[in-house]
Structure formats: C-alpha cells, structure tokens
Coordinates of C-alpha atoms and ligand atoms in Angstrom, one line a residue:
X1247 CA 142.7 125.7 91.7
X1248 CA 140.9 128.9 91.0
X1249 CA 137.6 130.3 92.5
X1250 CA 135.7 129.2 89.4
X1251 CA 137.0 125.6 89.8
X1252 CA 135.1 125.4 93.1
X1253 CA 132.0 127.4 92.3
X1254 CA 128.8 125.6 91.3
X1255 CA 128.1 125.8 87.6
X1256 CA 125.0 127.5 86.2
X1257 CA 124.4 125.1 83.4
X1258 CA 125.5 121.9 81.8
X1259 CA 125.9 121.1 78.1
X1260 CA 127.2 118.3 76.0
X1261 CA 129.4 120.7 74.1
X1262 CA 130.6 124.3 74.5
X1263 CA 131.7 126.1 71.4
X1264 CA 133.9 129.2 71.6
X1265 CA 133.2 131.6 68.7
X1266 CA 130.3 132.1 66.3
X1267 CA 132.2 132.7 63.0
X1268 CA 132.1 130.3 60.1
X1269 CA 133.5 127.5 62.3
X1270 CA 131.3 127.9 65.3
X1271 CA 128.1 128.2 63.3
X1272 CA 128.7 125.1 61.3
X1273 CA 129.8 123.2 64.4
X1274 CA 126.6 124.1 66.1
X1275 CA 124.6 122.9 63.1
X1276 CA 126.3 119.5 63.2
X1277 CA 126.0 119.2 67.0
X1278 CA 122.2 119.8 66.7
X1279 CA 121.9 117.1 64.1
X1280 CA 123.6 114.7 66.5
X1281 CA 121.0 115.6 69.2
X1282 CA 123.7 117.1 71.5
X1283 CA 123.1 120.1 73.7
X1284 CA 125.4 123.0 72.9
X1285 CA 126.1 126.6 73.9
X1286 CA 128.1 128.9 71.6
X1287 CA 129.8 131.9 73.2
X1288 CA 130.6 134.9 71.0
X1289 CA 132.4 138.1 72.0
X1290 CA 130.8 140.2 69.3
X1291 CA 127.3 141.7 69.3
X1292 CA 126.6 139.7 66.1
X1293 CA 127.7 136.5 64.5
X1294 CA 130.4 136.3 61.9
X1295 CA 133.7 136.3 63.8
X1296 CA 136.5 137.9 61.7
X1297 CA 134.0 139.1 59.2
X1298 CA 132.0 140.8 61.9
X1299 CA 135.0 142.8 63.0
X1300 CA 136.8 143.5 59.7
X1301 CA 134.7 146.4 58.5
X1302 CA 137.5 148.5 57.3
X1303 CA 137.1 150.4 53.9
X1304 CA 137.8 148.0 51.1
X1305 CA 137.5 144.8 53.2
X1306 CA 136.9 141.9 50.8
X1307 CA 137.8 138.3 50.6
X1308 CA 140.4 137.3 48.1
X1309 CA 139.0 133.8 47.5
X1310 CA 136.3 134.0 44.9
X1311 CA 132.6 134.2 46.0
X1312 CA 131.6 130.9 44.4
X1313 CA 134.2 129.1 46.5
X1314 CA 134.2 131.2 49.7
X1315 CA 131.0 129.7 51.1
X1316 CA 129.7 126.7 52.8
X1317 CA 129.2 123.5 50.9
X1318 CA 127.3 121.5 53.5
X1319 CA 123.8 122.4 52.2
X1320 CA 123.0 122.0 48.5
X1321 CA 119.9 124.2 48.9
X1322 CA 121.9 127.0 50.5
X1323 CA 124.6 127.0 47.8
X1324 CA 122.1 126.8 45.0
X1325 CA 119.9 129.6 46.4
X1326 CA 122.4 132.1 47.6
X1327 CA 123.3 134.7 44.9
X1328 CA 126.7 136.4 45.0
X1329 CA 127.0 139.7 43.3
X1330 CA 130.8 140.1 42.6
X1331 CA 133.7 137.9 41.7
X1332 CA 135.2 138.6 45.2
X1333 CA 132.8 139.1 48.0
X1334 CA 133.0 142.3 50.1
X1335 CA 132.8 142.1 53.9
X1336 CA 129.2 143.4 54.1
X1337 CA 128.0 140.7 51.6
X1338 CA 129.9 137.9 53.5
X1339 CA 128.3 139.1 56.8
X1340 CA 124.9 139.1 55.1
X1341 CA 125.5 135.6 54.0
X1342 CA 126.6 134.5 57.6
X1343 CA 123.5 136.2 59.1
X1344 CA 121.4 134.4 56.5
X1345 CA 122.9 131.0 57.5
X1346 CA 122.4 131.7 61.2
X1347 CA 118.7 132.4 60.5
X1348 CA 118.1 129.8 57.9
X1349 CA 119.4 127.0 60.2
X1350 CA 117.8 128.6 63.3
X1351 CA 121.2 128.8 65.0
X1352 CA 120.8 131.9 67.1
X1353 CA 118.9 130.4 70.0
X1354 CA 122.0 128.5 71.2
X1355 CA 124.4 131.5 70.7
X1356 CA 125.1 133.9 73.6
X1357 CA 126.5 137.1 72.1
X1358 CA 128.6 139.8 73.8
X1359 CA 130.2 137.1 75.9
X1360 CA 133.9 136.3 75.9
X1361 CA 135.1 133.0 77.2
X1362 CA 137.9 133.7 79.8
X1363 CA 138.8 130.3 81.0
X1364 CA 138.3 126.6 80.2
X1365 CA 139.6 124.2 82.8
X1366 CA 139.4 120.4 82.6
X1367 CA 138.1 118.9 85.8
X1368 CA 139.6 115.4 86.1
X1369 CA 137.2 114.2 88.8
X1370 CA 134.0 114.8 86.7
X1371 CA 135.8 114.6 83.3
X1372 CA 134.2 117.8 82.3
X1373 CA 135.3 121.2 81.0
X1374 CA 134.4 124.1 83.3
X1375 CA 134.0 127.2 81.2
X1376 CA 133.9 130.7 82.5
X1377 CA 133.0 133.9 80.7
X1378 CA 133.4 137.7 81.2
X1379 CA 129.7 137.9 81.9
X1380 CA 129.9 135.7 84.9
X1381 CA 128.7 132.5 83.3
X1382 CA 130.2 129.2 84.6
X1383 CA 129.1 126.2 82.8
X1384 CA 130.3 122.6 82.4
X1385 CA 130.5 120.5 79.3
X1386 CA 132.0 117.2 78.4
X1387 CA 133.5 118.6 75.2
X1388 CA 134.8 122.0 74.3
X1389 CA 135.4 123.2 70.8
X1390 CA 137.6 126.2 70.1
X1391 CA 136.2 127.9 67.0
X1392 CA 138.0 131.0 68.0
X1393 CA 139.6 131.7 64.6
X1394 CA 143.2 131.9 63.3
X1395 CA 143.1 135.6 62.4
X1396 CA 140.9 137.0 65.1
X1397 CA 143.3 138.3 67.8
X1398 CA 144.0 141.7 66.3
X1399 CA 147.3 143.2 67.4
X1400 CA 148.4 146.8 67.8
X1401 CA 152.1 147.0 68.3
X1402 CA 153.5 148.4 71.5
X1403 CA 154.7 151.7 70.2
X1404 CA 155.6 154.2 72.9
X1405 CA 153.1 157.0 73.3
X1406 CA 150.2 155.1 71.8
X1407 CA 147.8 156.3 74.5
X1408 CA 148.9 159.9 74.1
X1409 CA 147.5 160.4 70.6
X1410 CA 144.8 163.0 70.5
X1411 CA 143.3 162.0 67.2
X1412 CA 141.3 158.9 66.3
X1413 CA 142.9 155.5 66.1
X1414 CA 141.5 152.4 64.4
X1415 CA 142.6 148.8 63.8
X1416 CA 141.5 147.1 60.6
X1417 CA 140.6 143.9 62.5
X1418 CA 138.4 145.8 65.1
X1419 CA 136.8 148.5 63.0
X1420 CA 133.8 150.5 64.4
X1421 CA 130.3 149.7 63.2
X1422 CA 129.5 153.3 62.6
X1423 CA 130.7 154.9 59.4
X1424 CA 134.2 156.4 59.6
X1425 CA 134.7 159.4 57.4
X1426 CA 138.2 160.5 56.7
X1427 CA 137.2 163.5 54.5
X1428 CA 139.5 166.5 55.1
X1429 CA 141.8 164.5 57.4
X1430 CA 145.5 163.7 57.5
X1431 CA 145.5 160.0 57.9
X1432 CA 148.4 157.6 58.6
X1433 CA 148.2 153.9 57.8
X1434 CA 150.7 151.6 59.5
X1435 CA 151.1 148.2 57.7
X1436 CA 151.0 147.0 54.1
X1437 CA 149.7 143.4 54.5
X1438 CA 146.4 142.2 52.9
X1439 CA 144.4 144.5 55.1
X1440 CA 146.5 147.7 54.5
X1441 CA 146.7 147.0 50.8
X1442 CA 142.9 146.8 50.6
X1443 CA 142.2 149.8 52.8
X1444 CA 144.8 152.2 51.4
X1445 CA 143.2 153.0 48.0
X1446 CA 139.8 153.7 49.7
X1447 CA 141.3 155.9 52.5
X1448 CA 143.4 157.8 49.8
X1449 CA 140.1 158.7 48.0
X1450 CA 138.7 160.3 51.1
X1451 CA 141.6 161.7 53.1
X1452 CA 143.0 165.1 52.4
X1453 CA 146.4 163.5 52.8
X1454 CA 147.5 159.9 53.4
X1455 CA 150.9 158.8 54.7
X1456 CA 151.6 155.0 54.4
X1457 CA 154.1 153.7 56.9
X1458 CA 155.6 150.7 55.3
X1459 CA 158.1 148.3 57.0
X1460 CA 158.0 145.5 54.4
X1461 CA 156.7 145.9 50.8
X1462 CA 154.5 143.1 49.7
X1463 CA 153.7 141.3 46.5
X1464 CA 150.2 142.0 45.3
X1465 CA 148.3 140.8 42.2
X1466 CA 145.4 142.7 40.8
X1467 CA 142.0 141.3 41.7
X1468 CA 140.2 142.6 38.6
X1469 CA 137.1 142.4 40.6
X1470 CA 133.8 143.0 39.0
X1471 CA 130.1 141.9 38.9
X1472 CA 129.6 138.1 38.8
X1473 CA 127.4 137.3 35.8
X1474 CA 124.3 135.2 36.1
X1475 CA 125.7 132.9 33.4
X1476 CA 128.9 132.3 35.2
X1477 CA 127.1 131.7 38.5
X1478 CA 124.7 129.3 37.0
X1479 CA 127.4 127.4 35.1
X1480 CA 129.2 126.9 38.5
X1481 CA 126.0 125.9 40.3
X1482 CA 125.2 123.3 37.6
X1483 CA 127.9 121.2 39.1
X1484 CA 128.5 122.8 42.5
X1485 CA 129.0 119.4 44.3
X1486 CA 131.5 118.4 41.7
X1487 CA 133.5 121.7 42.0
X1488 CA 133.5 121.3 45.8
X1489 CA 134.7 117.7 45.6
X1490 CA 137.5 118.7 43.2
X1491 CA 138.5 121.6 45.4
X1492 CA 138.9 119.3 48.3
X1493 CA 141.6 117.4 46.4
X1494 CA 143.8 120.4 45.9
X1495 CA 146.6 122.0 48.0
X1496 CA 144.7 125.1 49.0
X1497 CA 141.1 123.8 48.8
X1498 CA 140.6 126.3 46.0
X1499 CA 140.0 125.5 42.4
X1500 CA 142.9 127.4 40.8
X1501 CA 144.6 126.3 37.6
X1502 CA 147.5 124.4 39.1
X1503 CA 150.3 124.1 36.6
X1504 CA 152.0 120.8 36.2
X1505 CA 155.2 122.4 34.9
X1506 CA 158.2 124.0 36.6
X1507 CA 159.2 127.6 35.7
X1508 CA 162.6 126.5 34.5
X1509 CA 161.1 123.8 32.2
X1510 CA 160.0 126.4 29.7
X1511 CA 161.7 129.1 27.6
X1512 CA 162.0 132.7 28.8
X1513 CA 159.3 133.8 26.3
X1514 CA 156.9 131.1 27.3
X1515 CA 157.4 131.8 31.0
X1516 CA 156.7 135.5 30.4
X1517 CA 153.5 134.6 28.5
X1518 CA 152.3 132.4 31.3
X1519 CA 152.9 135.1 33.9
X1520 CA 151.2 137.7 31.7
X1521 CA 148.2 135.5 31.3
X1522 CA 148.0 134.9 35.0
X1523 CA 148.4 138.6 35.8
X1524 CA 145.6 139.4 33.3
X1525 CA 143.3 136.8 35.0
X1526 CA 144.2 138.3 38.4
X1527 CA 144.1 136.9 41.9
X1528 CA 146.2 134.4 43.9
X1529 CA 146.0 132.0 41.0
X1530 CA 149.2 133.8 39.9
X1531 CA 151.4 131.8 42.4
X1532 CA 150.3 128.5 40.8
X1533 CA 151.6 129.6 37.3
X1534 CA 154.2 126.9 37.8
X1535 CA 154.3 124.0 40.2
X1536 CA 157.7 124.8 41.8
X1537 CA 157.3 128.5 42.8
X1538 CA 157.0 127.5 46.5
X1539 CA 160.0 125.1 46.5
X1540 CA 162.5 126.4 44.0
X1541 CA 164.1 129.8 44.6
X1542 CA 165.3 130.3 41.0
X1543 CA 161.8 129.7 39.7
X1544 CA 160.3 131.9 42.4
X1545 CA 162.8 134.7 41.4
X1546 CA 161.3 134.8 37.9
X1547 CA 157.8 135.3 39.3
X1548 CA 159.0 137.8 41.8
X1549 CA 160.8 139.8 39.2
X1550 CA 157.8 139.8 36.9
X1551 CA 155.7 141.4 39.7
X1552 CA 158.5 144.0 40.4
X1553 CA 158.5 144.9 36.7
X1554 CA 154.7 145.5 36.9
X1555 CA 155.2 147.7 40.0
X1556 CA 157.8 149.8 38.1
X1557 CA 155.4 150.1 35.2
X1558 CA 152.5 151.2 37.3
X1559 CA 154.2 153.6 39.8
X1560 CA 155.4 156.8 38.1
X1561 CA 158.1 157.8 40.6
X1562 CA 161.0 155.3 40.3
X1563 CA 162.1 155.9 43.9
X1564 CA 158.6 155.1 45.2
X1565 CA 158.4 152.1 42.9
X1566 CA 161.7 150.8 44.3
X1567 CA 160.4 151.3 47.8
X1568 CA 157.2 149.3 47.0
X1569 CA 159.2 146.4 45.4
X1570 CA 159.6 143.5 47.7
X1571 CA 163.1 142.0 47.7
X1572 CA 163.5 140.4 51.1
X1573 CA 161.3 137.3 50.7
X1574 CA 160.3 135.0 47.9
X1575 CA 156.9 135.7 46.4
X1576 CA 154.1 133.8 48.2
X1577 CA 156.1 133.1 51.4
X1578 CA 154.3 136.0 53.0
X1579 CA 150.6 135.8 52.2
X1580 CA 150.2 137.0 48.6
X1581 CA 148.0 140.1 48.5
X1582 CA 145.2 140.7 46.0
X1583 CA 144.4 144.3 45.3
X1584 CA 142.3 146.9 43.5
X1585 CA 144.5 149.9 42.5
X1586 CA 147.0 149.5 45.3
X1587 CA 150.1 150.4 43.4
X1588 CA 148.2 153.0 41.4
X1589 CA 147.3 154.8 44.6
X1590 CA 150.9 155.9 45.0
X1591 CA 150.6 158.1 41.9
X1592 CA 148.1 160.3 43.7
X1593 CA 149.4 163.7 44.8
X1594 CA 147.9 163.3 48.3
X1595 CA 149.6 160.0 49.1
X1596 CA 153.1 159.6 50.5
X1597 CA 155.1 156.5 51.3
X1598 CA 157.4 156.3 54.3
X1599 CA 160.0 153.6 54.7
X1600 CA 159.9 152.7 58.4
X1601 CA 162.4 149.9 57.9
X1602 CA 165.0 152.5 57.1
X1603 CA 163.7 155.0 59.6
X1604 CA 161.6 153.2 62.2
X1605 CA 158.7 154.6 64.1
X1606 CA 160.0 155.9 67.5
X1607 CA 156.8 157.0 69.1
X1608 CA 153.2 158.0 68.7
X1609 CA 152.9 161.6 69.8
X1610 CA 149.8 163.5 70.8
X1611 CA 149.7 164.9 67.2
X1612 CA 151.0 162.1 65.1
X1613 CA 153.8 159.7 64.4
X1614 CA 157.5 160.3 65.0
X1615 CA 160.1 158.3 63.1
X1616 CA 163.8 158.4 63.6
X1617 CA 164.1 161.1 60.9
X1618 CA 160.8 163.0 60.8
X1619 CA 157.5 163.9 62.5
X1620 CA 154.2 163.4 60.8
X1621 CA 151.1 165.4 61.9
X1622 CA 148.0 163.2 61.7
X1623 CA 144.3 163.4 62.5
X1624 CA 143.7 159.6 62.4
X1625 CA 146.0 156.6 62.6
X1626 CA 144.9 153.3 61.1
X1627 CA 146.7 150.2 62.4
X1628 CA 146.7 147.6 59.6
X1629 CA 149.2 145.7 61.7
X1630 CA 147.7 142.2 61.6
X1631 CA 147.1 139.5 64.2
X1632 CA 148.6 137.3 66.7
X1633 CA 147.8 134.6 64.2
X1634 CA 146.7 131.0 64.6
X1635 CA 147.6 130.7 68.4
X1636 CA 146.6 134.3 69.5
X1637 CA 142.9 133.7 70.2
X1638 CA 143.6 130.5 72.1
X1639 CA 146.3 132.3 74.1
X1640 CA 143.8 134.9 75.3
X1641 CA 141.8 132.2 77.1
X1642 CA 143.2 130.5 80.3
X1643 CA 143.0 126.9 79.1
X1644 CA 144.1 124.2 81.5
X1645 CA 144.2 120.5 80.9
X1646 CA 145.4 117.5 82.9
X1647 CA 147.0 118.4 86.3
X1648 CA 146.2 122.0 85.8
X1649 CA 148.7 122.3 82.9
X1650 CA 148.2 125.7 81.1
X1651 CA 148.1 125.5 77.3
X1652 CA 150.3 128.6 77.1
X1653 CA 152.9 126.8 79.3
X1654 CA 152.8 123.7 77.2
X1655 CA 153.2 125.8 74.1
X1656 CA 156.1 128.1 75.3
X1657 CA 158.4 126.9 72.5
X1658 CA 155.6 126.8 69.9
X1659 CA 152.3 125.0 69.5
X1660 CA 152.2 121.2 69.6
X1661 CA 149.1 119.5 68.3
X1662 CA 148.1 116.3 66.7
X1663 CA 146.7 117.2 63.3
X1664 CA 145.9 120.7 64.5
X1665 CA 142.7 119.2 66.1
X1666 CA 143.8 118.2 69.6
X1667 CA 146.7 118.7 71.9
X1668 CA 147.9 116.0 74.3
X1669 CA 147.0 116.5 77.9
X1670 CA 143.8 118.3 77.0
X1671 CA 141.1 115.6 76.7
X1672 CA 137.9 116.3 74.8
X1673 CA 139.2 119.8 73.7
X1674 CA 139.0 120.3 70.0
X1675 CA 140.4 123.1 67.9
X1676 CA 139.1 124.1 64.5
X1677 CA 141.8 125.1 62.1
X1678 CA 144.3 124.9 64.9
X1679 CA 148.1 125.2 64.5
X1680 CA 149.5 122.2 62.6
X1681 CA 146.5 122.1 60.2
X1682 CA 146.4 123.6 56.8
X1683 CA 144.0 126.4 58.0
X1684 CA 145.4 129.8 56.9
X1685 CA 147.0 128.3 53.8
X1686 CA 143.7 127.3 52.4
X1687 CA 140.2 128.4 51.6
X1688 CA 139.5 128.5 55.3
X1689 CA 135.8 127.5 54.9
X1690 CA 137.0 124.2 53.2
X1691 CA 139.3 123.6 56.2
X1692 CA 136.6 124.5 58.7
X1693 CA 134.0 122.2 57.2
X1694 CA 136.6 119.4 57.1
X1695 CA 137.4 119.9 60.8
X1696 CA 133.8 120.3 61.9
X1697 CA 132.8 117.1 60.1
X1698 CA 135.8 115.2 61.6
X1699 CA 134.9 116.4 65.1
X1700 CA 131.1 115.7 64.7
X1701 CA 131.8 112.2 63.3
X1702 CA 134.2 111.6 66.2
X1703 CA 131.6 112.5 68.7
X1704 CA 129.1 110.2 67.0
X1705 CA 131.7 107.4 67.0
X1706 CA 132.4 107.9 70.8
X1707 CA 128.7 107.8 71.6
X1708 CA 128.0 104.7 69.5
X1709 CA 130.7 102.9 71.4
X1710 CA 129.7 104.2 74.9
X1711 CA 133.0 106.1 75.1
X1712 CA 133.3 109.4 76.9
X1713 CA 136.8 110.7 76.2
X1714 CA 139.3 111.2 73.5
X1715 CA 142.8 112.6 73.8
X1716 CA 145.8 113.0 71.6
X1717 CA 148.6 110.6 72.2
X1718 CA 151.8 112.4 73.1
X1719 CA 153.9 110.3 70.8
X1720 CA 151.6 110.8 67.8
X1721 CA 151.7 114.5 68.5
X1722 CA 155.5 114.7 68.6
X1723 CA 155.5 112.8 65.2
X1724 CA 153.0 115.2 63.7
X1725 CA 154.9 118.3 64.9
X1726 CA 158.0 116.9 63.3
X1727 CA 156.1 116.2 60.1
X1728 CA 154.7 119.8 60.0
X1729 CA 158.2 121.2 60.4
X1730 CA 159.7 118.8 57.9
X1731 CA 157.1 119.6 55.2
X1732 CA 157.7 123.4 55.8
X1733 CA 161.4 123.0 55.5
X1734 CA 161.1 121.5 52.1
X1735 CA 159.5 124.8 50.9
X1736 CA 160.7 128.4 50.7
X1737 CA 158.2 129.5 53.4
X1738 CA 160.6 129.6 56.3
X1739 CA 162.7 132.1 54.4
X1740 CA 160.2 134.9 55.1
X1741 CA 159.8 136.6 58.5
X1742 CA 156.0 136.2 58.3
X1743 CA 153.1 135.8 60.6
X1744 CA 153.0 132.2 59.4
X1745 CA 156.3 131.9 61.4
X1746 CA 155.1 134.0 64.4
X1747 CA 157.7 136.6 63.3
X1748 CA 155.3 139.5 63.6
X1749 CA 155.0 139.2 67.4
X1750 CA 158.0 140.1 69.5
X1751 CA 159.0 137.0 71.6
X1752 CA 156.7 134.6 69.8
X1753 CA 158.5 131.3 69.0
X1754 CA 159.6 131.1 65.4
X1755 CA 157.9 127.9 64.2
X1756 CA 155.9 127.4 61.0
X1757 CA 152.3 127.4 62.3
X1758 CA 150.2 125.8 59.6
X1759 CA 150.7 122.4 57.9
X1760 CA 151.9 123.2 54.3
X1761 CA 151.6 119.7 52.9
X1762 CA 148.3 120.6 51.2
X1763 CA 144.7 120.4 52.1
X1764 CA 144.1 117.3 49.9
X1765 CA 146.9 115.3 51.5
X1766 CA 145.9 116.5 55.0
X1767 CA 142.3 115.4 54.4
X1768 CA 143.5 111.9 53.3
X1769 CA 145.7 111.6 56.5
X1770 CA 142.7 112.6 58.7
X1771 CA 140.6 110.0 56.9
X1772 CA 143.3 107.3 57.3
X1773 CA 143.6 108.1 61.1
X1774 CA 139.8 107.5 61.4
X1775 CA 139.9 104.3 59.3
X1776 CA 142.5 102.9 61.6
X1777 CA 140.3 103.4 64.7
X1778 CA 141.5 106.9 65.4
X1779 CA 145.2 106.1 65.2
X1780 CA 147.2 108.3 67.5
X1781 CA 144.3 109.1 69.7
X1782 CA 143.4 107.5 73.0
X1783 CA 139.7 106.6 73.3
X1784 CA 138.2 105.7 76.7
Ligands
LIG2129 P1 149.7 141.3 58.2 O1 149.7 140.6 56.9 O2 150.4 140.7 59.4 O3 150.3 142.8 57.9 C1 150.6 143.6 59.0 C2 151.4 144.8 58.4 O4 151.7 145.6 59.5 C3 152.8 144.3 57.8 O5 153.0 145.1 56.7 C4 153.7 144.6 59.0 O6 155.0 144.8 58.6 C5 153.1 145.9 59.5 N1 153.5 146.1 60.9 C6 153.3 145.3 62.0 N2 153.8 145.9 63.1 C7 154.4 147.0 62.7 C8 155.2 148.0 63.3 N3 155.4 148.0 64.6 N4 155.7 149.0 62.6 C9 155.5 149.1 61.3 N5 154.8 148.2 60.6 C10 154.3 147.1 61.3 O7 148.2 141.6 58.7 P2 146.9 141.8 57.7 O8 147.2 142.7 56.6 O9 145.8 142.2 58.6 O10 146.6 140.4 57.1 C11 146.7 139.3 57.9 C12 146.1 138.1 57.2 O11 144.7 138.2 57.2 C13 146.5 138.1 55.7 O12 147.8 137.6 55.5 C14 145.4 137.2 55.2 O13 145.6 135.9 55.4 C15 144.2 137.7 56.0 N6 143.5 138.7 55.3 C16 142.9 138.4 54.1 C17 142.3 139.4 53.4 C18 141.6 139.0 52.1 O14 141.1 137.9 51.9 N7 141.7 139.8 51.1 C19 142.2 140.7 53.8 C20 142.8 141.0 55.0 C21 143.5 140.0 55.7 P3 156.0 143.5 58.4 O15 155.6 142.8 57.2 O16 157.4 144.1 58.3 O17 155.8 142.7 59.7

C-alpha cells in the first residue's frame, strides 16, 4: 500500500479519463451524454495528444483528410473544411481544438497534469488516481486514452547528455519555431517521422546527415489542395463512406484488390503497381489481396518500389543503401512521403549506414560511429515510440491484490479484445494492445472503442451493475487468437515496433490485432449481443 492509497481523495467522479487526444475527447463527449461525471487529465498544455506534440517540420497524417476525422457528428463532418489531400499537423490540431470548443469539452479537462498512478481499491471498488500535480481522486471507472504512439523514445546512446548543441525528438517537438538555417544537422531514424522531416530539414540546413539503421519502403503522397468538388462529392454521402470504411481491414476506404499478385501476368502486375504508384499513398499495399500473406507476391511489390528508388536517386551506391531488403514491404509501417528519396540528390545531404557502422556515442560536438565522427549543431531524434504499451507502462497501474500491470505484462501484454485486462476491473483501454489500433485509421478504431465503452457503461447502469472485468480464460483465448492471426501473415518477419523490436528488452509479441477492423468490429458486437461474453458483470 502506498501513501496515496491511504490519503483522503480531493474529488470523486464517475469516470476518470487519461489523455485528451482524439480518444479522450470523444470519450468525454459520450460520458457527458450519459450524464456521468468525468475528469480528463492531459499532460500537454493543450488538447490533441500525439498531434499536440508532433510539430516537427513536415508532420502530416498519411490517411487522407476526408477520412482522418470524427464521424460521430454529421454537422461537424459536413461543416469542417479540409484544405489538402493529407492534413498537416497544424490543421489537425486546429480541428481538434475546434472539436473541444464546439462540444464544450474543456471545462472537464485538466491540462498540464500527468497521471502517475491508478490503483484499484477493492474495499470501495473504486480507482484511486494520482497526478504529478498532487491531485488524488477516486472514480468507479478509469479509461486509458493515453495513445498508442505517444511515449516518445530517445535511445540510450552513451554521451547523450554531453552534446553541446540542440537536440529534438520528433514526438516532443518544441512549440516555438525551430530554424536550422546555417546549421549542420543530424537526423537519426528513417521511419514515418524521419521520412517526413528530412526533406524539410534539408531545405533549411547548411548540411544534413541522415543516420539510417534500416531503410524503409515509402510511397509518394502526391499531396495537394483538396478541391471543393471532391470534398462536396464526399460529403454528399459522408455517412455511407464511413459505414463502408468500417467494414474494411484498415477502416480506410482504399481500393482493396480482389486478386492475388501471382494471378496476373507480369505486364498486368506492373501496370497495376504503376497505377497505384501514380495515385500515391498507402493504397499501394492493397494493389493485390495477398501482399501481406504471400512472400512471393510481396517480393514483386517490394522490387517495384526498389526500382523506383534506383530511378529517383542518382548515386547508385546511395540508392542501394536506401533500398529495403530485410523485411517484406508493409510489415514495417509503410511510409508516405513528399520528395524523400529525391532529397538524397541534394549536395548538402549525406546518408550514413549505421547498421554497417553503428553509432558508438554522442559527443559534445556531434555523433561518433564506429568508423567516423560527425560534427553537428543539432541532432533530431526521429527514433519513434515505445509503441502501444509505452504510455500505459509509464503509469503505475495496480489492479486486484495490488497486482501491477507491468508485472502482469512482463512477457507481453494480455488483454481481452484490447479493451480490458483480467484482474483490473472497470479499467478500459482505448486502442489497447490486442485491438486493431495502429493498423487502422486510428480515429475509426477510437470511435468504435469509445462507443463500445459508453454503451457498456449504459448497460451496467440500466441493470444496476457496478463492475465489469475481463474473464481470464477469455483473455487467454483472445491473446492466442491475436498471435494466430499474426502468424498467418508476413508481419512477424520484420523487426518492427509492431513486434516491440525497437525497444531493447521489450517482449517480442505482435501487439495489434491484424485480423482487420471489420472482423474485429463484428466480434465486439457479437460479444455484446451474447451478454458481454467473456466479461464478468457484477
Ligand atoms: P519508427 O517508425 O519507430 O522509426 C524510428 C526510426 O529510428 C527507425 O528508422 C529506427 O531504425 C531508428 N532508430 C531507432 N533507434 C535507433 C538507434 N539507436 N540508432 C539508429 N537508428 C535508430 O518511428 P516514427 O518514424 O516516429 O513512426 C512511428 C509510427 O508513428 C509510424 O510507423 C506511424 O504509425 C506513426 N506516424 C505516422 C505518420 C503519418 O501519418 N504520416 C508520421 C509519423 C509517425 P530501425 O528501423 O532499425 O529500428
């Protein structure tokens, strides 16, 4: 028992929500409609979660604007006007701020407050939640809306603290303008964030050195203004588009091919890939329906992209370094870029292979690899996140008998449907491990989870019930299903953050449910229709 477990709470709510990003905001909106009292705690000085922190140059969503938005309000989706095919960070944040104001959400959100612990008190059947601002509150229910890509991670490179220049992390970018003009800049990391930031930094910096450990597949975005005609055509049937999206694998309306890549001639396959490349975006990986399950099919898509890299990048040695060969295309998150490969034709940009010659140390003046020393004024860490479980792991969460969540999950997360974990009654997760989350348009996943939780709370209230928990047996079966579905795909062949592979010591388990959003949504609905099958209601 800790000190906060004995102290007298300052306030009581029906529900505490952790995080005021897309998930926390919509959760609060639904709780209000149910007449429940709620407090949302948010670490940032503004709402928006990941989109509040990710202000790095070039930050942009790679799901198209018309789809990367809430569907819960017809008025909102009809009235909001997006300006580009893919929304940039500032525009998404404006949208989130608009939502917070439009639905009068701010009065229940406490900013600049990080939840440090959440302990379940068996005697009162309440969660005791403590924050870094000294709050101690109790609530019957606690909802973790803390995000799947929110725990930014800087690798433990020796000498990090000795660097005399400026350092930045893409996932925790300063609010003030960062100007790299005249500077020697180093970027570590070539995932989605690095691939977006690098072309912008290259335009400003006197010299840019990109430290690449694993080259990534990237498809051109071909971003541009969103025409009024296109926007209006979409809005004419917004509800229909949303409903169709919810039946798909990723919750995104792509053109999902019904054919395998080996079912067509070489010429036809090439034509299909060319057309997809010309359209741009992650739609490319749906050019055939077996790219995620058949290595031979995947090889064709991968080679097509490598050919494009060789075409774009003038120096053949640099093109070879930029060409991914150690994982099937799509098994690390596919990137979507604007002028990424082209940037390596600029005379002020150099590529360093830190797989061949790893970074040994950060020095006061730059970065030292095993074979060279690079003098730098600024270092940008585009090194990603402790994904899916990281934000939960930073909170001391304790359930029945004081069991710590991090101890329960030592060998990997265990959840039922990614919504609850056995032994932690009345604790919900939004887009938790074992749900489709990061493999989907996350707003579609968020809305589905929030609706499921809100409907569950209403169900409990209508029946005079106070408690829901996941059944341990149902959880074991779900974890087995999550693994089995992943094993039928090529995903486990990549050392990706989906597998926890980017964090030293993190268990290697496939974190999201890859069976598809549409199927997952059906399963969640079946569970409810069968009286919350696999949950214990008291
Ligand atoms: P990431 O995909 O995990 O990429 C991190 C990069 O840093 C990788 O290239 C990684 O190399 C490298 N790295 C990590 N530690 C390193 C070390 N010690 N030495 C050298 N290199 C190191 O992270 P991210 O780019 O921030 O993206 C994370 C996810 O956020 C994306 O996959 C996507 O889901 C989302 N996101 C989306 C958008 C968008 O919508 N456009 C933009 C940004 C992010 P290895 O590959 O070898 O580990």
